[in-house]
Short mmCIF file of N, CA and C in Angstrom, two decimals:
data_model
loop_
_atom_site.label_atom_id
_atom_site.label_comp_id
_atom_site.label_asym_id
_atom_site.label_seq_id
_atom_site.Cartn_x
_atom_site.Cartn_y
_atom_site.Cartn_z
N UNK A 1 15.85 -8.12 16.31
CA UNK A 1 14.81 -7.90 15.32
C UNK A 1 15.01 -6.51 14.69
N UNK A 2 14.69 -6.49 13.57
CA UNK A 2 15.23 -4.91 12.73
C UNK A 2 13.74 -4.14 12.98
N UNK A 3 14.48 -2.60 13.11
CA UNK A 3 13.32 -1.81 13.14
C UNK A 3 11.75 -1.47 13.15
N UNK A 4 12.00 -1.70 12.30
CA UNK A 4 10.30 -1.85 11.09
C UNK A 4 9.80 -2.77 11.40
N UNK A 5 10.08 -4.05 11.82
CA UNK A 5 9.51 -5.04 12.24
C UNK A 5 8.91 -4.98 13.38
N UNK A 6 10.01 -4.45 13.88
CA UNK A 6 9.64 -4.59 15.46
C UNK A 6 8.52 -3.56 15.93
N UNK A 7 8.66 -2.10 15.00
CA UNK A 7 7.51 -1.72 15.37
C UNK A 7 6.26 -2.37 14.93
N UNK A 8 6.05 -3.09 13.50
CA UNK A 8 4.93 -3.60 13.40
C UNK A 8 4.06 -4.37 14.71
N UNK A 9 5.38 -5.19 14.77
CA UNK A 9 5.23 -6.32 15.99
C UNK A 9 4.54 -5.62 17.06
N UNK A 10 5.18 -4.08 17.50
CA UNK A 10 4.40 -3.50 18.71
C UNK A 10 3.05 -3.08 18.42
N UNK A 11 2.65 -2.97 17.19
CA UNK A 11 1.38 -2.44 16.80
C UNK A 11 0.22 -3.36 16.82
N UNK A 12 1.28 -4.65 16.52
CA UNK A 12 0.20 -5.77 16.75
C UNK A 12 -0.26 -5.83 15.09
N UNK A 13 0.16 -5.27 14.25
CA UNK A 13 0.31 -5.81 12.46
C UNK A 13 1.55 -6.60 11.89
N UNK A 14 0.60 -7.19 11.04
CA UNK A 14 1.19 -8.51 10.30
C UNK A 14 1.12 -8.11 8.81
N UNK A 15 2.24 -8.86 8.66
CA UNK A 15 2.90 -8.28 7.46
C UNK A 15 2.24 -9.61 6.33
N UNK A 16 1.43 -9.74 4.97
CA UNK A 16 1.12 -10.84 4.70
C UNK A 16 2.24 -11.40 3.66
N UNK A 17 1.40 -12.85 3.11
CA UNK A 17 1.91 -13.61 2.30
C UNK A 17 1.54 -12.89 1.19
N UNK A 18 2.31 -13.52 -0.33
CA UNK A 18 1.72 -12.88 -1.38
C UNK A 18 0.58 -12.81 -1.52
N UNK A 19 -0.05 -11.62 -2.28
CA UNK A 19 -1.58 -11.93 -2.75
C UNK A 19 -1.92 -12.95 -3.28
N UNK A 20 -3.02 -13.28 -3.04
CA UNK A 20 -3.71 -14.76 -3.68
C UNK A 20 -4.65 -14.00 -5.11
N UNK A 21 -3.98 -14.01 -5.68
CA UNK A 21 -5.03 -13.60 -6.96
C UNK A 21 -6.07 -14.79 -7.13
N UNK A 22 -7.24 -13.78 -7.80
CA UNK A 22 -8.47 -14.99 -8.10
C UNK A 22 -8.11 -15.30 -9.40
N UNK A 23 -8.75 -17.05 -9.17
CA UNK A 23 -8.67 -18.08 -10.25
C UNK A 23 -8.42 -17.76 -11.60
N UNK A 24 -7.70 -17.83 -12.21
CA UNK A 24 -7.81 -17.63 -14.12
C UNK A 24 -6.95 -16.59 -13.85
N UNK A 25 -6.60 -15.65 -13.37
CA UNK A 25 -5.96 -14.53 -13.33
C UNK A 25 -4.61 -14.49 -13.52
N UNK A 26 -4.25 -14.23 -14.60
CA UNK A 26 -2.50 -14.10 -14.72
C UNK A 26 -1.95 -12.48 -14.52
N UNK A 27 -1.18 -12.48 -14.16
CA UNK A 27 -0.43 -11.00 -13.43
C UNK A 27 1.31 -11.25 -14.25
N UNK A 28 1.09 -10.63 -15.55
CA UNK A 28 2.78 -11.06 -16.12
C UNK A 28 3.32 -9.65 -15.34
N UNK A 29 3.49 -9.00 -14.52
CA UNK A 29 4.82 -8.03 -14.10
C UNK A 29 5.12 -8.62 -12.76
N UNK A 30 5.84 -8.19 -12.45
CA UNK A 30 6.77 -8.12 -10.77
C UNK A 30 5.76 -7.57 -9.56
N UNK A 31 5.68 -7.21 -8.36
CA UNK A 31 5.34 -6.73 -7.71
C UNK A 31 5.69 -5.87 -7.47
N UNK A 32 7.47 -6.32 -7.40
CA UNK A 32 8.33 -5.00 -7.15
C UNK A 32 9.47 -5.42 -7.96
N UNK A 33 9.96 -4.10 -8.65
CA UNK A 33 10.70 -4.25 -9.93
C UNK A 33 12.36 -3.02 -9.05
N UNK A 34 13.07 -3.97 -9.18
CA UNK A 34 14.84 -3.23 -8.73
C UNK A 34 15.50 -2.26 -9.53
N UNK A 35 15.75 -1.09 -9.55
CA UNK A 35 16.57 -0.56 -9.96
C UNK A 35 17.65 0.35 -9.59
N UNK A 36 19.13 -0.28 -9.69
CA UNK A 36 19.63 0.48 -8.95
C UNK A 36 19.28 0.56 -7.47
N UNK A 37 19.68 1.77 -6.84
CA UNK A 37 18.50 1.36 -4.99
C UNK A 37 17.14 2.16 -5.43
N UNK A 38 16.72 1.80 -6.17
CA UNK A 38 15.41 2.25 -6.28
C UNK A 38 14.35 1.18 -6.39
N UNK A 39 13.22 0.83 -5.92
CA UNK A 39 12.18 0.07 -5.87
C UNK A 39 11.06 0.24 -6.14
N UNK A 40 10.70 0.33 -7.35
CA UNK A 40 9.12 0.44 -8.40
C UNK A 40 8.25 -0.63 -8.09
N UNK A 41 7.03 -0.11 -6.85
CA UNK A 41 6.56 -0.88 -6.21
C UNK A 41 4.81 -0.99 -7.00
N UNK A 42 4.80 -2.22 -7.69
CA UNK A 42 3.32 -2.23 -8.56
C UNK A 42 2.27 -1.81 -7.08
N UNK A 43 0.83 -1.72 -8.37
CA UNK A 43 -0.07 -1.00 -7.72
C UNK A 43 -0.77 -2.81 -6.77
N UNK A 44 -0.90 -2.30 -5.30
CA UNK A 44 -1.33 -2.90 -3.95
C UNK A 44 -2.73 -2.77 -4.11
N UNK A 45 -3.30 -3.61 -3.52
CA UNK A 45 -5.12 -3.44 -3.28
C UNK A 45 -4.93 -4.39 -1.41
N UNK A 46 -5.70 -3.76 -0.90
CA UNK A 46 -6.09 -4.38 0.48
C UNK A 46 -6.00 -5.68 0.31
N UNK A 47 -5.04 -6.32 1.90
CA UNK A 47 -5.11 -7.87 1.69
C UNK A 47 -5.30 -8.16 3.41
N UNK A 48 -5.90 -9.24 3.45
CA UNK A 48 -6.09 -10.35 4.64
C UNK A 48 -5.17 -10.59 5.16
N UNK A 49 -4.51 -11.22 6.22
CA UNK A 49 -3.41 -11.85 6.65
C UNK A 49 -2.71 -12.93 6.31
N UNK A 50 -4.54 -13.66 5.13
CA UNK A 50 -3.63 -14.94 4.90
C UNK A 50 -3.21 -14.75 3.31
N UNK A 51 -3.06 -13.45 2.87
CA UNK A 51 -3.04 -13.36 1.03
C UNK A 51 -4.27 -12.78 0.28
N UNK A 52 -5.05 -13.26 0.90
CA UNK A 52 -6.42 -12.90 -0.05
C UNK A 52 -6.90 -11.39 -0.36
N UNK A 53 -7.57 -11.05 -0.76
CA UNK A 53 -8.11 -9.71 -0.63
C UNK A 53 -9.38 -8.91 0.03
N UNK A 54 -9.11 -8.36 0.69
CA UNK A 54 -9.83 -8.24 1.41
C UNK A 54 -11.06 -7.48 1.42
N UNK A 55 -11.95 -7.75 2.26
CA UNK A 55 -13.70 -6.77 2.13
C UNK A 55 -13.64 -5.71 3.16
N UNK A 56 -14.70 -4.89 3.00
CA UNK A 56 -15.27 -5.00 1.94
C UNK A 56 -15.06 -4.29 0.61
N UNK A 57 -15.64 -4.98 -0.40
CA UNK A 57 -15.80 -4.14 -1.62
C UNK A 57 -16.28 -3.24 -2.54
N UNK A 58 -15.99 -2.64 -3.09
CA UNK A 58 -16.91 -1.78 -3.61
C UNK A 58 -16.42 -0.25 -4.17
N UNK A 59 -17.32 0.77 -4.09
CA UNK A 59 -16.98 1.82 -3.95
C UNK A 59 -17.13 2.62 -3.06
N UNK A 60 -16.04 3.80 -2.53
CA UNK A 60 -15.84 4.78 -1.34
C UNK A 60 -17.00 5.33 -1.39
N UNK A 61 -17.64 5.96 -0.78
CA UNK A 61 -18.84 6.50 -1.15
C UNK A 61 -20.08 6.02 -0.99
N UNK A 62 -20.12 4.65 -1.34
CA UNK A 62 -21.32 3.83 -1.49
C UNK A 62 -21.40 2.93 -0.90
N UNK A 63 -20.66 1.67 -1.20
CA UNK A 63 -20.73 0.49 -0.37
C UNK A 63 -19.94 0.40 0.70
N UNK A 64 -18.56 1.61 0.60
CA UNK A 64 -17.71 1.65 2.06
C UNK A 64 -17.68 3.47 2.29
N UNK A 65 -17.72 3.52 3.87
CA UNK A 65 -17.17 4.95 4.22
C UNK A 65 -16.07 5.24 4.11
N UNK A 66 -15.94 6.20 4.04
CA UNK A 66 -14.41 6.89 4.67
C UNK A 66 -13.69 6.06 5.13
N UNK A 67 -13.92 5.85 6.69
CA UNK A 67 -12.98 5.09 7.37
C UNK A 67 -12.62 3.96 6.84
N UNK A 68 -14.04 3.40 6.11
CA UNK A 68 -13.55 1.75 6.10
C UNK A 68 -12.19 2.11 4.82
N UNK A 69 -12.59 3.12 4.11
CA UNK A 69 -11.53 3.38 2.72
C UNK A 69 -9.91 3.56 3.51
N UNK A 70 -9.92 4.59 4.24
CA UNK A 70 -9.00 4.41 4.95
C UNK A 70 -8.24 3.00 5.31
N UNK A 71 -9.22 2.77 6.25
CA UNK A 71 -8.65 0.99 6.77
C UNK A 71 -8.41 0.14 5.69
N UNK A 72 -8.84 0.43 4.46
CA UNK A 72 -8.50 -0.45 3.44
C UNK A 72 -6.67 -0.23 2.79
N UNK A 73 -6.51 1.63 2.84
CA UNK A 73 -5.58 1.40 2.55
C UNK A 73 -4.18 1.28 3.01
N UNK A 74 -4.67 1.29 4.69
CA UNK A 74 -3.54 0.88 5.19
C UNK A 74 -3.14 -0.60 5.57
N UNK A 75 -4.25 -1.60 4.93
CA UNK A 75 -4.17 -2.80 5.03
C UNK A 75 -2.97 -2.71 3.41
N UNK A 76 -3.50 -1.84 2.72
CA UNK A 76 -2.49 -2.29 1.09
C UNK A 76 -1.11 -1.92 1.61
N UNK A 77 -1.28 -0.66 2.59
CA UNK A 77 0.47 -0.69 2.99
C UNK A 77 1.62 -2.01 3.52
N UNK A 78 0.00 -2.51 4.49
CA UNK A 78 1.05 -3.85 4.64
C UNK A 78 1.14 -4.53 3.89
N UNK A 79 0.00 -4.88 2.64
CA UNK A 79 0.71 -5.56 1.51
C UNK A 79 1.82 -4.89 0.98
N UNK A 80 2.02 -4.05 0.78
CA UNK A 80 3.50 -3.08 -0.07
C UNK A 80 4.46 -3.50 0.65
N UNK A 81 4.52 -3.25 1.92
CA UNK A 81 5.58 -3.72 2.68
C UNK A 81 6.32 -5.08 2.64
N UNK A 82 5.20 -6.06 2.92
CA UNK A 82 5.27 -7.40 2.70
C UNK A 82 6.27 -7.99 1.11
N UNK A 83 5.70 -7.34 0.21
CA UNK A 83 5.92 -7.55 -1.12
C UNK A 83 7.47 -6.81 -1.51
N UNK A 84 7.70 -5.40 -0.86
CA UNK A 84 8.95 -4.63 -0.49
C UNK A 84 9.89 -5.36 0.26
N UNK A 85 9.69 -6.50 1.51
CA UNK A 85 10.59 -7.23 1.87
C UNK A 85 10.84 -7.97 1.21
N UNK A 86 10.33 -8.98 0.70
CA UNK A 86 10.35 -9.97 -0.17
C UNK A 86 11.54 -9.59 -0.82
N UNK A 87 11.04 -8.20 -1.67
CA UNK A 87 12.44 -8.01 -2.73
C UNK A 87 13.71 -7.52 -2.37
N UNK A 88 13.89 -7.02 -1.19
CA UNK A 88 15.48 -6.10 -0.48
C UNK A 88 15.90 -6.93 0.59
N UNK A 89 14.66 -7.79 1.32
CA UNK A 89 15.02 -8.38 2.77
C UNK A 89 14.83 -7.87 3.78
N UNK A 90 15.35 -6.39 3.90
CA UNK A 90 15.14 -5.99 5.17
C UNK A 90 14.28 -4.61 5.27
N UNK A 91 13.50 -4.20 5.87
CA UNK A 91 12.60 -3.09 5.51
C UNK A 91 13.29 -1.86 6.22
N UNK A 92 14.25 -1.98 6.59
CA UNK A 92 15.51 -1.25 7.55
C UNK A 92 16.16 -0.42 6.47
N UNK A 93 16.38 -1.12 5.74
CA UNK A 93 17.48 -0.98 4.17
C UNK A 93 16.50 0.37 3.27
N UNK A 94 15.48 0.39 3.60
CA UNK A 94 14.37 2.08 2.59
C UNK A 94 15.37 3.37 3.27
N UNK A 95 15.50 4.37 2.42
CA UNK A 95 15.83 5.81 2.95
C UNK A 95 15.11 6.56 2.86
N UNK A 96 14.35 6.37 2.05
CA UNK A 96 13.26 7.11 1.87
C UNK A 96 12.23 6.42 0.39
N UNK A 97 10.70 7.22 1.20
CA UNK A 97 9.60 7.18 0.47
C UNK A 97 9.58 7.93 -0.44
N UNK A 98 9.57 7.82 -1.49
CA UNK A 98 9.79 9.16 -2.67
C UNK A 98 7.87 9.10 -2.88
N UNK A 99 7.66 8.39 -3.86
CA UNK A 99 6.41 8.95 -4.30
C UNK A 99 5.43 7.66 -3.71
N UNK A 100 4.20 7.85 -3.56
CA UNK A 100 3.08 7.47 -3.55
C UNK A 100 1.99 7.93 -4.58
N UNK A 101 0.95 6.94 -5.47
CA UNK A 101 0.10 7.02 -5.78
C UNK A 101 -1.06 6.37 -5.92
N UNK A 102 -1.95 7.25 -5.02
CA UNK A 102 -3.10 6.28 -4.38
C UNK A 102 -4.27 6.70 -5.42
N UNK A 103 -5.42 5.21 -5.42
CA UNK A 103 -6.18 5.35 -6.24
C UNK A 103 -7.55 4.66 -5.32
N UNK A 104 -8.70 5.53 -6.00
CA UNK A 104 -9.73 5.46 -5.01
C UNK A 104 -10.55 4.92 -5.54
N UNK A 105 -11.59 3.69 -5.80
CA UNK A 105 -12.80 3.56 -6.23
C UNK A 105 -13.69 4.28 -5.55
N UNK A 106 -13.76 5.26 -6.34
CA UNK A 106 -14.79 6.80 -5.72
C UNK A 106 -16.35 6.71 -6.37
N UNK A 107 -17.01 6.33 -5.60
CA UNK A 107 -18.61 6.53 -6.46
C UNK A 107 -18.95 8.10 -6.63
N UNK A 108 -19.71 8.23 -7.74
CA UNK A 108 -19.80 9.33 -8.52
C UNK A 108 -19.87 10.42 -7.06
N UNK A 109 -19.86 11.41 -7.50
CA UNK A 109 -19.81 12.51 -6.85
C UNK A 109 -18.36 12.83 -5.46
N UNK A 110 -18.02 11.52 -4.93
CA UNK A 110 -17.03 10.94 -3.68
C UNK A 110 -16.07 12.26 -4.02
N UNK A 111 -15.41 12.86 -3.33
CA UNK A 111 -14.26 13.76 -3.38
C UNK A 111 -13.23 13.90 -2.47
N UNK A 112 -13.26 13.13 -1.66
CA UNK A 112 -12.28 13.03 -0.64
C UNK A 112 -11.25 11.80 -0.76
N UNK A 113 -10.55 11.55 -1.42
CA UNK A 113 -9.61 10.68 -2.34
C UNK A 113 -8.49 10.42 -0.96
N UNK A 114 -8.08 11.95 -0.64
CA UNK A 114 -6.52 12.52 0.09
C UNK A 114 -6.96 11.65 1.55
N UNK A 115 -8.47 11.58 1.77
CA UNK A 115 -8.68 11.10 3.55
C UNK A 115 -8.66 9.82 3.52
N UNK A 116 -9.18 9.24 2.22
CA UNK A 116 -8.80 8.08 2.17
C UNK A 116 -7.24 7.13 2.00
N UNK A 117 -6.43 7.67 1.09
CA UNK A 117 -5.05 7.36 1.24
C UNK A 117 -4.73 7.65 2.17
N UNK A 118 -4.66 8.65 2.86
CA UNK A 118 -4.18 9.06 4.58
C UNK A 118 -3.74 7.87 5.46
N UNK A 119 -4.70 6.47 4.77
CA UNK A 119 -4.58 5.53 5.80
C UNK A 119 -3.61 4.65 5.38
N UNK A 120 -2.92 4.99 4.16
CA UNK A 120 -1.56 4.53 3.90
C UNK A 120 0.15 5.33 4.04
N UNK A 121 -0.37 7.03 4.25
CA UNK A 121 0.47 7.43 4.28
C UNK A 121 0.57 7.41 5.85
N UNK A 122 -0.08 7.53 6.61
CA UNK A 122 -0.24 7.78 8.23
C UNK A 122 0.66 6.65 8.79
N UNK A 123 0.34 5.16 8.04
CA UNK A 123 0.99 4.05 8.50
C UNK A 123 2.54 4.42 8.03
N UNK A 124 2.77 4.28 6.99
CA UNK A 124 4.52 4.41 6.72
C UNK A 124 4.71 5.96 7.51
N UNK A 125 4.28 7.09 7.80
CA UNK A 125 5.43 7.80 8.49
C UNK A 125 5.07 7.36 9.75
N UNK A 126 4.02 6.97 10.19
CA UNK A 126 3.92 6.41 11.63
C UNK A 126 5.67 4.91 12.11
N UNK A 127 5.56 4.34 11.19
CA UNK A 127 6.52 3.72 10.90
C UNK A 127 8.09 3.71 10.49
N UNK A 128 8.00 4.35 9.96
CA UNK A 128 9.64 5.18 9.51
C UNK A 128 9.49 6.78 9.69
N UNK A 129 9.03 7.50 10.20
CA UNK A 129 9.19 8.60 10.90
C UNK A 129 8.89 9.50 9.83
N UNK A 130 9.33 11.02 9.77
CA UNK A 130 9.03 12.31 9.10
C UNK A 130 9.95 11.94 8.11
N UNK A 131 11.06 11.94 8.21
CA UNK A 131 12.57 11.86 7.18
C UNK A 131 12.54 11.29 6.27
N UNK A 132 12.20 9.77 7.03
CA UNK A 132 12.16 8.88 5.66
C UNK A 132 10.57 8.72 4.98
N UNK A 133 9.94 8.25 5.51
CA UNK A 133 8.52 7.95 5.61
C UNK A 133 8.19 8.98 4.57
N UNK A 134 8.28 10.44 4.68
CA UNK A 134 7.46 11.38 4.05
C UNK A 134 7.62 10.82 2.55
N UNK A 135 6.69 11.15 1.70
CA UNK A 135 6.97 11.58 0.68
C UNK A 135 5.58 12.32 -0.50
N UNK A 136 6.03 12.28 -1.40
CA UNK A 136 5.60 13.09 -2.98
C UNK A 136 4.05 12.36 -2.93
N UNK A 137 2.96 12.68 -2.96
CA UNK A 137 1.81 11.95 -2.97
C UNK A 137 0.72 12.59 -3.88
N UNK A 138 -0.06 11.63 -4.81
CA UNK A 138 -1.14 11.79 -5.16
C UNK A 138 -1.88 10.76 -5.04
N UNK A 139 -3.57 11.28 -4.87
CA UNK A 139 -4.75 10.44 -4.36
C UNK A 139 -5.93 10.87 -5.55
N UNK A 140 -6.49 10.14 -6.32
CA UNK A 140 -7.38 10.09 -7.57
C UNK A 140 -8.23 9.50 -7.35
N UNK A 141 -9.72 9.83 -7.74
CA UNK A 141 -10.54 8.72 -7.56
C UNK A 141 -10.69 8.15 -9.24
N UNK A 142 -11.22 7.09 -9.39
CA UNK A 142 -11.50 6.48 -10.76
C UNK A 142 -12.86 5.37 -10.54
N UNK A 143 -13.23 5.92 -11.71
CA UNK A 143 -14.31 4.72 -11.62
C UNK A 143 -14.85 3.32 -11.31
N UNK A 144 -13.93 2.59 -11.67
CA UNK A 144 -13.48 1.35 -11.61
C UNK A 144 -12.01 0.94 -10.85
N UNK A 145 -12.23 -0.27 -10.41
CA UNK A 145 -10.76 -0.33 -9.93
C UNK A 145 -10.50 -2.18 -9.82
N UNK A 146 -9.48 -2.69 -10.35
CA UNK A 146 -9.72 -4.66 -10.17
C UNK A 146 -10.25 -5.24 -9.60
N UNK A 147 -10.73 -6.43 -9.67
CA UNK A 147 -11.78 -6.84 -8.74
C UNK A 147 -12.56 -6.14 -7.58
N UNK A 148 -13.19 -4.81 -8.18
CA UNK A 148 -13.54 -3.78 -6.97
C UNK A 148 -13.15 -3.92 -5.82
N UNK A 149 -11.91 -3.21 -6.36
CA UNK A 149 -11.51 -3.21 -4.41
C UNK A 149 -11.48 -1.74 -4.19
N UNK A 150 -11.38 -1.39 -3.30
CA UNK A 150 -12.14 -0.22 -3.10
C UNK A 150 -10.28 1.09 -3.03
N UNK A 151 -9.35 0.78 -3.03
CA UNK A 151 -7.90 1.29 -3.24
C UNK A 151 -6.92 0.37 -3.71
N UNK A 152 -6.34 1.44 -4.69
CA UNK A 152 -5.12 0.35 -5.04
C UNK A 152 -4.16 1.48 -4.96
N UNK A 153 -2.44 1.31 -4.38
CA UNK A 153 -1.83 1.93 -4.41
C UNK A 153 -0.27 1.55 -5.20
N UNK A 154 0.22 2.82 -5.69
CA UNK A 154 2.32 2.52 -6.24
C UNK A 154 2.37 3.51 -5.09
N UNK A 155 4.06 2.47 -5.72
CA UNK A 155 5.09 3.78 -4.77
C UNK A 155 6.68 3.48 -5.53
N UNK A 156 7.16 4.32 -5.08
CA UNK A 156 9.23 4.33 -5.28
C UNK A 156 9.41 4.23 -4.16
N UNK A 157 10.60 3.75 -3.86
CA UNK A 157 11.31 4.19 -2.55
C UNK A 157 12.61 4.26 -2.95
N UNK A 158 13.96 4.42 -2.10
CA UNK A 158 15.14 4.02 -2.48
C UNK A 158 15.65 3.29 -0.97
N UNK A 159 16.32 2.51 -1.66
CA UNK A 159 16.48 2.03 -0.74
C UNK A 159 18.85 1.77 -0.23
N UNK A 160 19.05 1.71 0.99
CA UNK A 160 20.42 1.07 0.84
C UNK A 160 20.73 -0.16 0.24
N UNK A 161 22.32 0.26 -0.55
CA UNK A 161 22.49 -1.41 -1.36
C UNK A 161 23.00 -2.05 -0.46
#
């Protein structure tokens, strides 16, 4: 079993199926778009195990805490991941995390954006270590965010050809 997997496997996380977008909803880009070994990974929102998206919803601040914001966005990591295998095969094959950019449905006043992504960056270097794992990060809150989900995240990586 390759790496990355196997630690998931020890963590006891599951990697999901594609997102299940809701009904009527068309999505014309990629998830993850190839270039070169580089991998332009569209923006993730928290998902379920079986695709769906997950609760709760809302905004950081208001309808979810901290933590739950957190836990939300390290559920989108495993969607990234999931969606990142899909396109390379093996999650072994990344050298590194170049950038991350996390986005917060922050209710007015919310300012802690960075504690909330934490729960996506914590998972990938927990996972691929300091070296690769690290990378370039920004965390924003915004008003709104798709079907209120409470984080949506991009990223680059590069990966081996």
């Amino acid at each position: 079993m390759a790496r990355i997997e196997s630690k998931l496997q020890s963590l006891g996380l599951v990697l999901p199926p594609p997102v299940a977008v809701p009904p009527g909803v068309s999505l014309p880009f990629p998830w993850v778009r190839l270039s070169g070994e580089r991998a332009f990974i569209s923006g993730h929102g928290p998902q379920n195990s079986d695709g769906t998206l997950s609760a709760p919803l809302g905004k950081v601040g208001r309808e979810l805490t901290i933590e739950q914001g957190y836990q939300a966005a390290r559920l989108t990591a495993l969607g990234m991941l999931a969606s990142l295998q899909r396109a390379i095969g093996d999650l072994d094959r990344v050298t590194a995390w170049v950038r991350v950019f996390g986005m917060v449905n922050a209710a007015p006043g919310f300012h802690r954006m960075p504690a909330v992504i934490n729960g996506f960056s914590d998972l990938i270097i927990q996972l691929y270590g300091p070296e690769i794992g690290a990378h370039a990060r920004s965390a924003v809150g915004l008003a709104e965010l798709p079907f209120d989900i409470p984080v949506e995240i991009e990223a680059e990586v590069e990966f081996s050809g």
